[in-house]
Coordinates of C-alpha atoms in Angstrom, one line a residue:
Chain A
M282 CA 49.9 -10.7 12.2
S283 CA 50.8 -7.2 11.0
S284 CA 52.7 -5.6 8.1
S285 CA 55.8 -3.5 8.0
L286 CA 55.0 -2.2 4.6
E287 CA 54.0 1.4 4.4
V288 CA 53.0 3.3 1.2
I289 CA 52.8 7.0 0.8
Y290 CA 50.0 8.7 -1.2
S291 CA 50.3 12.4 -1.9
V292 CA 47.6 14.9 -2.2
R293 CA 47.4 18.6 -3.3
V294 CA 44.6 20.4 -1.5
E295 CA 42.6 22.4 -4.0
F296 CA 40.4 25.5 -3.6
G297 CA 37.2 23.5 -4.2
D298 CA 38.1 21.0 -1.5
C299 CA 37.6 23.8 1.1
D300 CA 34.4 25.0 2.6
P301 CA 33.2 28.5 3.5
A302 CA 35.4 28.4 6.6
G303 CA 38.4 28.2 4.3
I304 CA 39.5 24.7 5.5
V305 CA 39.2 21.3 3.9
W306 CA 35.6 20.0 4.1
F307 CA 36.0 16.7 5.9
P308 CA 34.3 14.3 3.5
N309 CA 37.2 15.2 1.1
F310 CA 39.6 13.6 3.6
F311 CA 37.7 10.3 3.1
R312 CA 37.9 10.7 -0.6
W313 CA 41.7 10.8 -0.3
I314 CA 41.9 8.0 2.3
D315 CA 39.9 5.8 -0.1
A316 CA 42.4 6.6 -2.9
A317 CA 45.3 5.9 -0.5
S318 CA 43.8 2.5 0.4
R319 CA 43.6 1.5 -3.3
H320 CA 47.0 3.0 -4.0
F321 CA 48.5 0.8 -1.2
F322 CA 47.2 -2.3 -3.0
M323 CA 48.4 -1.2 -6.4
Q324 CA 51.9 -0.4 -5.1
C325 CA 52.0 -3.9 -3.5
G326 CA 51.2 -5.4 -6.9
V327 CA 47.6 -6.3 -6.4
P328 CA 45.8 -6.2 -9.8
R329 CA 42.7 -4.1 -10.5
W330 CA 39.5 -5.3 -9.0
E331 CA 38.1 -6.3 -12.4
E332 CA 41.1 -8.8 -12.6
T333 CA 40.7 -10.1 -9.0
A334 CA 36.9 -10.4 -9.6
K335 CA 37.8 -13.0 -12.2
T336 CA 40.6 -14.8 -10.4
L337 CA 39.6 -14.6 -6.8
G338 CA 36.0 -13.4 -6.7
V339 CA 37.2 -10.1 -5.0
I340 CA 35.4 -7.1 -6.3
G341 CA 36.9 -4.6 -3.9
T342 CA 37.5 -3.8 -0.3
P343 CA 34.3 -2.4 1.2
L344 CA 34.5 -0.4 4.4
V345 CA 33.0 -1.9 7.6
D346 CA 34.2 0.5 10.2
T347 CA 36.2 3.7 10.3
H348 CA 37.5 5.8 13.2
T349 CA 39.1 9.1 12.5
R350 CA 40.7 11.6 14.8
F351 CA 41.2 15.1 13.3
V352 CA 44.1 16.9 14.8
A353 CA 44.8 20.0 12.6
S354 CA 43.0 21.6 9.7
A355 CA 44.4 21.9 6.2
S356 CA 43.7 24.4 3.4
Y357 CA 44.2 24.8 -0.3
G358 CA 47.8 25.0 -1.4
D359 CA 48.7 22.4 1.2
E360 CA 50.6 19.3 0.1
L361 CA 49.6 16.3 2.2
S362 CA 51.1 12.9 2.4
I363 CA 49.1 9.9 3.6
A364 CA 51.1 7.0 5.1
T365 CA 49.1 3.8 4.7
R366 CA 49.7 0.3 6.1
V367 CA 47.8 -2.8 7.1
A368 CA 47.8 -2.8 10.9
E369 CA 46.2 -6.2 11.2
W370 CA 45.2 -9.1 9.1
R371 CA 42.2 -11.0 10.4
H372 CA 40.4 -14.1 9.0
K373 CA 37.7 -12.3 7.0
S374 CA 38.8 -8.6 7.4
F375 CA 41.8 -6.4 7.9
V376 CA 42.7 -3.1 9.6
Q377 CA 44.1 -0.4 7.4
A378 CA 45.7 2.6 9.1
Y379 CA 46.5 6.1 7.8
R380 CA 48.4 9.1 9.0
V381 CA 47.8 12.3 7.0
M382 CA 50.7 14.7 7.4
R383 CA 51.5 18.2 6.1
G384 CA 55.3 18.1 6.5
E385 CA 55.9 17.4 10.2
T386 CA 52.3 18.3 11.2
L387 CA 49.8 15.6 11.9
I388 CA 46.5 16.4 10.3
L389 CA 44.5 13.3 11.1
E390 CA 44.8 9.6 12.0
C391 CA 42.4 7.0 10.6
E392 CA 41.9 3.4 11.3
E393 CA 39.5 1.3 9.2
V394 CA 38.2 -2.2 9.1
R395 CA 37.7 -3.4 5.5
I396 CA 36.7 -6.7 4.0
F397 CA 37.5 -8.4 0.7
G398 CA 34.1 -8.2 -0.9
G399 CA 32.6 -10.9 -3.1
R400 CA 29.1 -11.4 -4.5
R401 CA 26.7 -14.1 -3.5
E402 CA 24.6 -15.8 -6.2
D403 CA 21.8 -13.3 -5.6
G404 CA 24.2 -10.4 -6.3
S405 CA 24.5 -9.2 -2.7
L406 CA 27.9 -8.4 -1.1
C407 CA 29.7 -10.8 1.3
A408 CA 33.0 -10.9 3.1
L409 CA 35.5 -13.4 1.7
P410 CA 38.4 -15.0 3.7
V411 CA 41.4 -12.8 3.2
P412 CA 43.1 -14.2 0.0
A413 CA 46.6 -15.5 1.0
E414 CA 48.2 -14.2 -2.2
I415 CA 47.0 -10.7 -1.6
A416 CA 48.1 -10.7 2.0
R417 CA 51.5 -12.0 1.0
L418 CA 51.9 -9.3 -1.7
C419 CA 51.0 -6.7 1.0
G420 CA 53.8 -7.9 3.3
R421 CA 51.9 -10.0 5.8
E422 CA 54.4 -11.3 8.3
V423 CA 53.6 -14.9 9.2
Chain B
M208 CA 10.9 16.9 -32.8
S209 CA 10.7 18.4 -29.3
S210 CA 9.0 17.6 -26.0
S211 CA 6.5 19.6 -24.0
L212 CA 7.2 17.6 -20.9
E213 CA 9.0 19.4 -18.1
V214 CA 10.1 17.8 -14.8
I215 CA 11.2 19.7 -11.7
Y216 CA 14.1 18.4 -9.5
S217 CA 14.6 20.2 -6.2
V218 CA 17.9 20.8 -4.4
R219 CA 18.9 22.1 -1.0
V220 CA 22.3 23.8 -1.1
E221 CA 24.4 22.6 1.8
F222 CA 27.3 24.2 3.6
G223 CA 29.8 21.7 2.1
D224 CA 28.6 22.5 -1.4
C225 CA 30.1 26.0 -1.0
D226 CA 33.7 27.1 -1.5
P227 CA 35.9 29.5 0.5
A228 CA 34.1 32.4 -1.3
G229 CA 30.9 31.2 0.4
I230 CA 29.1 30.3 -2.9
V231 CA 28.3 27.0 -4.6
W232 CA 31.5 25.5 -6.0
F233 CA 30.4 25.1 -9.7
P234 CA 31.1 21.3 -10.2
N235 CA 28.3 20.7 -7.7
F236 CA 25.9 22.3 -10.1
F237 CA 26.8 19.5 -12.5
R238 CA 26.2 17.0 -9.8
W239 CA 22.7 18.3 -9.5
I240 CA 22.1 18.6 -13.2
D241 CA 23.1 15.0 -13.7
A242 CA 20.7 13.9 -11.0
A243 CA 18.0 16.1 -12.7
S244 CA 18.7 14.3 -16.0
R245 CA 18.2 10.9 -14.4
H246 CA 15.2 12.2 -12.4
F247 CA 13.5 13.3 -15.7
F248 CA 13.7 9.8 -17.1
M249 CA 12.5 8.2 -13.9
Q250 CA 9.5 10.5 -13.7
C251 CA 8.7 9.7 -17.3
G252 CA 8.6 6.0 -16.4
V253 CA 11.9 4.9 -17.9
P254 CA 13.2 1.9 -15.8
R255 CA 16.7 1.8 -14.2
W256 CA 19.6 1.4 -16.5
E257 CA 20.2 -2.1 -15.2
E258 CA 16.8 -2.9 -16.6
T259 CA 17.2 -1.1 -19.9
A260 CA 20.7 -2.7 -20.3
K261 CA 18.9 -6.1 -20.5
T262 CA 15.9 -5.0 -22.6
L263 CA 17.4 -2.4 -24.9
G264 CA 21.1 -2.5 -24.4
V265 CA 21.0 1.0 -23.0
I266 CA 23.4 1.3 -20.0
G267 CA 22.9 5.1 -19.4
T268 CA 23.0 8.5 -21.1
P269 CA 26.6 9.6 -21.4
L270 CA 27.3 13.3 -21.9
V271 CA 28.7 14.4 -25.3
D272 CA 28.6 18.1 -25.0
T273 CA 27.5 20.6 -22.3
H274 CA 27.1 24.4 -22.5
T275 CA 26.3 26.3 -19.3
R276 CA 25.7 29.9 -18.6
F277 CA 26.0 31.0 -15.0
V278 CA 23.8 34.0 -14.2
A279 CA 23.7 34.3 -10.4
S280 CA 25.4 32.6 -7.5
A281 CA 23.8 30.5 -4.8
S282 CA 24.8 29.7 -1.3
Y283 CA 23.9 27.2 1.5
G284 CA 20.4 27.4 2.8
D285 CA 19.1 28.1 -0.8
E286 CA 16.4 25.9 -2.2
L287 CA 16.9 25.5 -6.0
S288 CA 14.6 24.0 -8.5
I289 CA 15.8 22.5 -11.8
A290 CA 13.3 22.5 -14.6
T291 CA 14.4 19.8 -17.1
R292 CA 13.1 18.9 -20.5
V293 CA 14.3 17.3 -23.8
A294 CA 14.7 20.2 -26.2
E295 CA 15.4 18.0 -29.2
W296 CA 15.4 14.4 -30.2
R297 CA 17.9 13.4 -32.9
H298 CA 18.7 10.1 -34.5
K299 CA 21.5 9.0 -32.2
S300 CA 21.5 11.7 -29.6
F301 CA 19.2 14.2 -27.8
V302 CA 19.4 17.7 -26.3
Q303 CA 18.5 18.0 -22.6
A304 CA 17.9 21.5 -21.3
Y305 CA 17.9 22.8 -17.7
R306 CA 16.9 26.0 -15.9
V307 CA 18.1 26.3 -12.3
M308 CA 16.0 28.7 -10.4
R309 CA 15.9 30.1 -6.8
G310 CA 12.4 31.3 -6.6
E311 CA 12.1 33.8 -9.5
T312 CA 15.8 34.2 -9.8
L313 CA 17.6 32.4 -12.7
I314 CA 20.8 30.9 -11.4
L315 CA 22.0 29.1 -14.6
E316 CA 20.9 27.6 -17.9
C317 CA 22.4 24.5 -19.3
E318 CA 22.0 22.6 -22.5
E319 CA 23.5 19.2 -23.0
V320 CA 23.9 16.7 -25.8
R321 CA 23.6 13.1 -24.5
I322 CA 23.5 9.7 -26.2
F323 CA 21.9 6.5 -25.2
G324 CA 25.0 4.5 -24.5
G325 CA 25.5 0.8 -25.3
R326 CA 28.5 -1.5 -25.2
R327 CA 30.3 -2.9 -28.2
E328 CA 31.5 -6.5 -28.0
D329 CA 34.9 -5.3 -26.8
G330 CA 33.3 -3.5 -23.9
S331 CA 33.7 0.1 -25.3
L332 CA 30.9 2.6 -25.3
C333 CA 28.8 3.4 -28.4
A334 CA 25.8 5.6 -29.2
L335 CA 22.6 3.6 -29.9
P336 CA 19.7 5.0 -32.0
V337 CA 17.3 6.7 -29.7
P338 CA 14.9 3.9 -28.5
A339 CA 11.4 4.7 -29.7
E340 CA 9.8 3.5 -26.5
I341 CA 11.9 5.8 -24.4
A342 CA 11.3 8.8 -26.5
R343 CA 7.6 8.1 -26.4
L344 CA 7.6 7.8 -22.6
C345 CA 9.4 11.1 -22.5
G346 CA 6.8 12.9 -24.5
R347 CA 8.3 13.1 -28.0
E348 CA 5.9 14.8 -30.3
V349 CA 5.9 13.1 -33.7
Chain C
M94 CA 45.0 39.6 -27.2
S95 CA 45.9 36.0 -26.5
S96 CA 48.5 34.1 -24.5
S97 CA 51.1 31.7 -25.6
L98 CA 51.6 30.3 -22.1
E99 CA 50.4 26.8 -21.5
V100 CA 50.5 25.0 -18.1
I101 CA 50.0 21.3 -17.5
Y102 CA 48.0 19.9 -14.6
S103 CA 48.1 16.2 -14.0
V104 CA 45.4 14.0 -12.5
R105 CA 45.2 10.4 -11.4
V106 CA 41.7 9.0 -11.9
E107 CA 40.6 7.2 -8.7
F108 CA 38.1 4.4 -8.2
G109 CA 35.7 6.8 -6.4
D110 CA 35.8 9.2 -9.4
C111 CA 34.0 6.6 -11.5
D112 CA 30.3 5.7 -11.6
P113 CA 28.4 2.4 -11.9
A114 CA 29.2 2.4 -15.6
G115 CA 32.9 2.2 -14.6
I116 CA 33.8 5.5 -16.2
V117 CA 34.6 8.9 -14.8
W118 CA 31.4 10.6 -13.5
F119 CA 31.5 13.9 -15.5
P120 CA 31.2 16.4 -12.7
N121 CA 34.6 15.2 -11.5
F122 CA 36.1 16.5 -14.8
F123 CA 34.9 20.0 -13.7
R124 CA 36.5 19.5 -10.3
W125 CA 39.8 18.9 -12.1
I126 CA 39.3 21.7 -14.6
D127 CA 38.7 24.1 -11.7
A128 CA 41.9 22.9 -10.1
A129 CA 43.8 23.3 -13.4
S130 CA 42.5 26.9 -13.7
R131 CA 43.8 27.8 -10.3
H132 CA 47.0 25.9 -11.0
F133 CA 47.5 28.0 -14.1
F134 CA 47.5 31.2 -12.1
M135 CA 49.7 29.8 -9.4
Q136 CA 52.3 28.6 -11.9
C137 CA 52.2 32.1 -13.5
G138 CA 53.1 33.6 -10.1
V139 CA 49.6 35.0 -9.2
P140 CA 49.3 35.0 -5.4
R141 CA 46.5 33.3 -3.4
W142 CA 43.1 34.9 -3.6
E143 CA 43.3 36.0 0.0
E144 CA 46.4 38.0 -1.0
T145 CA 44.8 39.5 -4.2
A146 CA 41.7 40.3 -2.2
K147 CA 43.8 42.7 -0.2
T148 CA 45.9 44.1 -3.0
L149 CA 43.5 44.2 -6.0
G150 CA 40.1 43.4 -4.5
V151 CA 40.1 40.1 -6.5
I152 CA 38.5 37.2 -4.5
G153 CA 38.7 34.6 -7.2
T154 CA 37.7 33.8 -10.8
P155 CA 34.0 32.9 -10.9
L156 CA 32.8 31.0 -13.9
V157 CA 30.3 32.8 -16.2
D158 CA 30.1 30.3 -19.1
T159 CA 31.5 26.9 -19.8
H160 CA 31.3 24.8 -23.0
T161 CA 32.7 21.3 -22.9
R162 CA 32.9 18.6 -25.6
F163 CA 33.5 15.0 -24.3
V164 CA 35.4 12.9 -26.8
A165 CA 36.5 9.8 -25.0
S166 CA 35.8 8.3 -21.5
A167 CA 38.3 7.7 -18.8
S168 CA 38.5 5.2 -15.9
Y169 CA 40.4 4.7 -12.7
G170 CA 44.1 4.0 -13.1
D171 CA 44.2 6.6 -16.0
E172 CA 46.7 9.4 -15.8
L173 CA 45.3 12.5 -17.4
S174 CA 47.0 15.8 -18.2
I175 CA 45.1 19.0 -18.6
A176 CA 46.8 21.6 -20.8
T177 CA 45.5 25.0 -19.7
R178 CA 45.9 28.5 -21.3
V179 CA 44.1 31.8 -21.6
A180 CA 42.7 31.9 -25.1
E181 CA 41.5 35.5 -24.9
W182 CA 41.8 38.5 -22.6
R183 CA 38.7 40.8 -22.6
H184 CA 38.0 44.0 -20.7
K185 CA 36.1 42.5 -17.8
S186 CA 36.5 38.7 -18.5
F187 CA 38.8 36.2 -20.1
V188 CA 38.5 32.9 -21.9
Q189 CA 40.3 29.9 -20.3
A190 CA 40.8 26.8 -22.5
Y191 CA 41.6 23.2 -21.5
R192 CA 42.5 20.0 -23.3
V193 CA 42.3 16.9 -21.2
M194 CA 44.5 14.1 -22.6
R195 CA 45.4 10.5 -21.7
G196 CA 48.7 10.2 -23.5
E197 CA 47.9 10.9 -27.1
T198 CA 44.1 10.4 -26.7
L199 CA 41.9 13.5 -26.4
I200 CA 39.4 13.0 -23.6
L201 CA 37.6 16.4 -23.7
E202 CA 38.0 20.0 -24.6
C203 CA 36.6 22.8 -22.5
E204 CA 36.3 26.6 -23.0
E205 CA 35.2 28.8 -20.2
V206 CA 34.5 32.5 -19.7
R207 CA 35.6 33.6 -16.2
I208 CA 35.7 37.0 -14.5
F209 CA 38.0 38.4 -11.8
G210 CA 35.4 38.7 -9.0
G211 CA 35.3 41.4 -6.5
R212 CA 32.7 42.4 -3.9
R213 CA 30.4 45.3 -3.9
E214 CA 29.7 47.2 -0.6
D215 CA 26.6 45.1 0.0
G216 CA 28.8 41.9 -0.3
S217 CA 27.5 40.8 -3.7
L218 CA 29.9 39.6 -6.4
C219 CA 30.9 41.8 -9.3
A220 CA 33.2 41.6 -12.3
L221 CA 36.4 43.8 -12.0
P222 CA 38.4 45.0 -15.0
V223 CA 41.1 42.4 -15.7
P224 CA 44.0 43.5 -13.5
A225 CA 47.0 44.5 -15.8
E226 CA 49.5 42.9 -13.5
I227 CA 47.8 39.6 -13.5
A228 CA 47.4 39.5 -17.2
R229 CA 51.0 40.4 -17.6
L230 CA 52.1 37.5 -15.3
C231 CA 49.9 35.2 -17.3
G232 CA 51.7 36.1 -20.5
R233 CA 49.2 38.5 -22.2
E234 CA 50.7 39.6 -25.5
V235 CA 50.1 43.3 -26.1
Chain D
M202 CA 23.6 15.8 30.0
S203 CA 22.0 14.5 26.9
S204 CA 19.2 15.5 24.5
S205 CA 15.9 13.9 23.6
L206 CA 15.6 15.9 20.4
E207 CA 15.9 14.0 17.2
V208 CA 15.8 15.5 13.8
I209 CA 15.4 13.6 10.5
Y210 CA 17.3 14.5 7.3
S211 CA 16.3 12.7 4.1
V212 CA 18.5 11.8 1.2
R213 CA 17.9 10.5 -2.3
V214 CA 20.8 8.4 -3.4
E215 CA 21.7 9.4 -7.0
F216 CA 23.5 7.5 -9.8
G217 CA 26.7 9.6 -9.4
D218 CA 26.8 8.8 -5.7
C219 CA 27.7 5.2 -6.5
D220 CA 31.0 3.7 -7.5
P221 CA 31.9 1.0 -10.1
A222 CA 30.6 -1.7 -7.7
G223 CA 27.2 0.0 -8.0
I224 CA 26.9 1.0 -4.3
V225 CA 27.3 4.3 -2.6
W226 CA 30.9 5.4 -2.5
F227 CA 31.4 5.9 1.3
P228 CA 32.7 9.5 1.4
N229 CA 29.3 10.5 0.1
F230 CA 27.8 9.2 3.4
F231 CA 30.0 11.8 5.2
R232 CA 28.7 14.5 2.8
W233 CA 25.1 13.6 3.9
I234 CA 26.1 13.3 7.6
D235 CA 27.6 16.7 7.6
A236 CA 24.4 18.1 6.0
A237 CA 22.4 16.3 8.6
S238 CA 24.5 17.9 11.4
R239 CA 23.8 21.3 10.0
H240 CA 20.2 20.5 9.4
F241 CA 19.8 19.5 13.1
F242 CA 21.0 22.9 14.2
M243 CA 18.8 24.7 11.7
Q244 CA 15.7 22.8 12.8
C245 CA 16.5 23.7 16.4
G246 CA 16.5 27.3 15.5
V247 CA 20.2 28.0 15.5
P248 CA 21.0 30.8 13.0
R249 CA 23.5 30.5 10.1
W250 CA 27.1 30.5 11.1
E251 CA 27.7 34.0 9.6
E252 CA 25.2 35.2 12.2
T253 CA 26.6 33.3 15.2
A254 CA 30.1 34.4 14.1
K255 CA 28.9 38.0 14.9
T256 CA 26.9 37.2 18.0
L257 CA 28.9 34.3 19.7
G258 CA 32.1 34.1 17.8
V259 CA 31.0 30.6 16.5
I260 CA 32.0 30.0 12.9
G261 CA 30.8 26.4 12.7
T262 CA 31.1 23.0 14.2
P263 CA 34.4 21.4 13.1
L264 CA 34.8 17.7 13.5
V265 CA 37.3 16.3 16.0
D266 CA 36.6 12.6 15.9
T267 CA 34.2 10.4 13.9
H268 CA 33.5 6.7 14.3
T269 CA 31.2 5.0 11.8
R270 CA 30.0 1.4 11.5
F271 CA 28.7 0.4 8.1
V272 CA 26.1 -2.3 8.3
A273 CA 24.4 -2.5 4.8
S274 CA 25.1 -0.9 1.4
A275 CA 22.8 1.5 -0.5
S276 CA 22.4 2.2 -4.1
Y277 CA 20.9 4.8 -6.4
G278 CA 17.1 5.1 -6.2
D279 CA 17.3 4.5 -2.4
E280 CA 15.6 7.0 -0.1
L281 CA 17.6 7.2 3.2
S282 CA 16.7 9.0 6.4
I283 CA 19.3 10.2 8.8
A284 CA 18.1 10.5 12.4
T285 CA 20.3 13.0 14.2
R286 CA 20.6 13.9 17.9
V287 CA 23.2 15.2 20.4
A288 CA 24.1 12.3 22.5
E289 CA 26.2 14.3 25.0
W290 CA 27.0 17.9 25.8
R291 CA 30.5 18.4 27.2
H292 CA 32.2 21.6 28.3
K293 CA 34.1 22.4 25.1
S294 CA 32.7 19.7 22.7
F295 CA 29.6 17.6 22.0
V296 CA 28.8 14.2 20.7
Q297 CA 26.5 14.1 17.7
A298 CA 25.0 10.7 16.7
Y299 CA 23.4 9.5 13.5
R300 CA 21.5 6.5 12.3
V301 CA 21.1 6.2 8.6
M302 CA 18.1 4.0 7.6
R303 CA 16.5 2.8 4.4
G304 CA 13.0 2.1 5.7
E305 CA 13.5 -0.5 8.5
T306 CA 17.1 -1.4 7.3
L307 CA 20.0 0.1 9.2
I308 CA 22.7 1.3 6.8
L309 CA 25.2 2.8 9.2
E310 CA 25.6 4.3 12.6
C311 CA 28.0 7.2 13.2
E312 CA 29.1 9.0 16.3
E313 CA 31.1 12.2 16.1
V314 CA 32.8 14.6 18.5
R315 CA 32.5 18.2 17.3
I316 CA 33.4 21.6 18.7
F317 CA 32.0 25.0 18.4
G318 CA 34.8 26.6 16.5
G319 CA 36.0 30.2 16.9
R320 CA 39.0 32.1 15.6
R321 CA 42.0 33.2 17.6
E322 CA 43.5 36.6 16.9
D323 CA 46.0 35.0 14.5
G324 CA 43.1 33.5 12.5
S325 CA 43.7 29.9 13.7
L326 CA 40.7 27.8 14.9
C327 CA 40.0 27.1 18.5
A328 CA 37.3 25.3 20.6
L329 CA 34.9 27.6 22.4
P330 CA 32.9 26.6 25.5
V331 CA 29.5 25.2 24.3
P332 CA 27.3 28.3 24.1
A333 CA 24.4 27.9 26.6
E334 CA 21.8 29.4 24.3
I335 CA 22.7 27.0 21.5
A336 CA 22.6 24.0 23.8
R337 CA 19.2 25.1 25.1
L338 CA 17.8 25.5 21.6
C339 CA 19.0 22.0 20.9
G340 CA 17.2 20.6 23.9
R341 CA 19.9 20.1 26.4
E342 CA 18.4 18.6 29.5
V343 CA 19.9 20.2 32.6

């Protein structure tokens, strides 16, 4: 089961995002990817995690696995767009996929496995079954 | 009322902390200063904020004012030490002061006003009177 | 000599910009203020620092002094606007001033002293006299 | 051809490294991994990139691919150690591998492909053949 929904998140690269080689220091890409992930859910109409914590027990979408392929570098002044979608819905996790572009130039591709995180009674994190209403909002095709 | 206690926090400057000019990008200095602030309290024996939230209602030490004078730049490979003390205890705030050094070279001086933050019933932040036991642990001279 | 020019830089606060207390971790404000500083010069038509390095010897605008007063906290989902201007032109430095707002709510005010940085023959940084053409682009009133 | 050399980089997790869920915000792990990568080369006796830029044309080790598996979360106050090694030397790239531990607990595993980056005449980045002297310093087994 995949999704056809794709949401764009746009980023201006700033001077301070770049390293002494003059290019984006790569951890900043993960900063933007995380924002794009959250932006995807917001655009789909999923409420803030404080809300879902109360209604569904979901406190966020912790990352389990991430695989990123860097194709071209970027620098300050660049305008990037991050196309985000859910590539796969699983029972207790989902695959979120990103393409970071500068115009027609592919900068990087990233594929993540995330879970819907809840808390056990002792406060520790656990993976909840993907909530049906969230998957539906995000365009899961049944 | 001031304090004689001074605590040192040490920092290695990394490649990614530097900008395209090859020197530390200044927001990173505030990252380290905030860590030095917290380190000061830990070294003085003040428990984690989760603990003090339960015992004293203190959830942390939000910043109210900061004034920083940059004297020399730093770059990756540098080892910095941040000497931290409380310069003044007030009724509902305190002044925390920092000197960032590389060996004998002064990099910057910073003086902050912070509060002991609590939460009002509606969840908003408020300044609590400085808890006597915390000030005592931190060496307040009466 | 001051400036009447004011430029707005807008910021979306992201989940990862916030700390365990749920509010913006303050070094992130300095990240945005630095971007607003650079944005101001770009909007005024000042070229990239690589360009000015060749034409004027200016490699950037290093910070000498910053004073910030935090008035209200912000959290993820907030849209902030940073109004930026040059409050004063001096011979070898200038004062850049910022007001960070969330709608009508003042979040913080910041006043910085910056220099136009050049390099000495040994590679070290030095303050250059404020280039007349940059000040003119930025609306200096004579 | 692999390496038996392993270098440990240690990290203190700070309050500001954590997000509103109270755990390390994942881009910070990449900040530390990048520092561990550089630390590995320094401990092996590889000079600063400014040096190697002059002697070998190597300006750094840009990332081409990274795959990370997150096993457990971490929070402020934690002391992490990052065991770093080169898992494989290729002709124009190498695989650098990391295990982030908190005591006996595995936090994450990461495997990266990096290159030794040089600059073409037009200033763009390119992959250089792995310099023999660097690989030797880093314990390449022939």
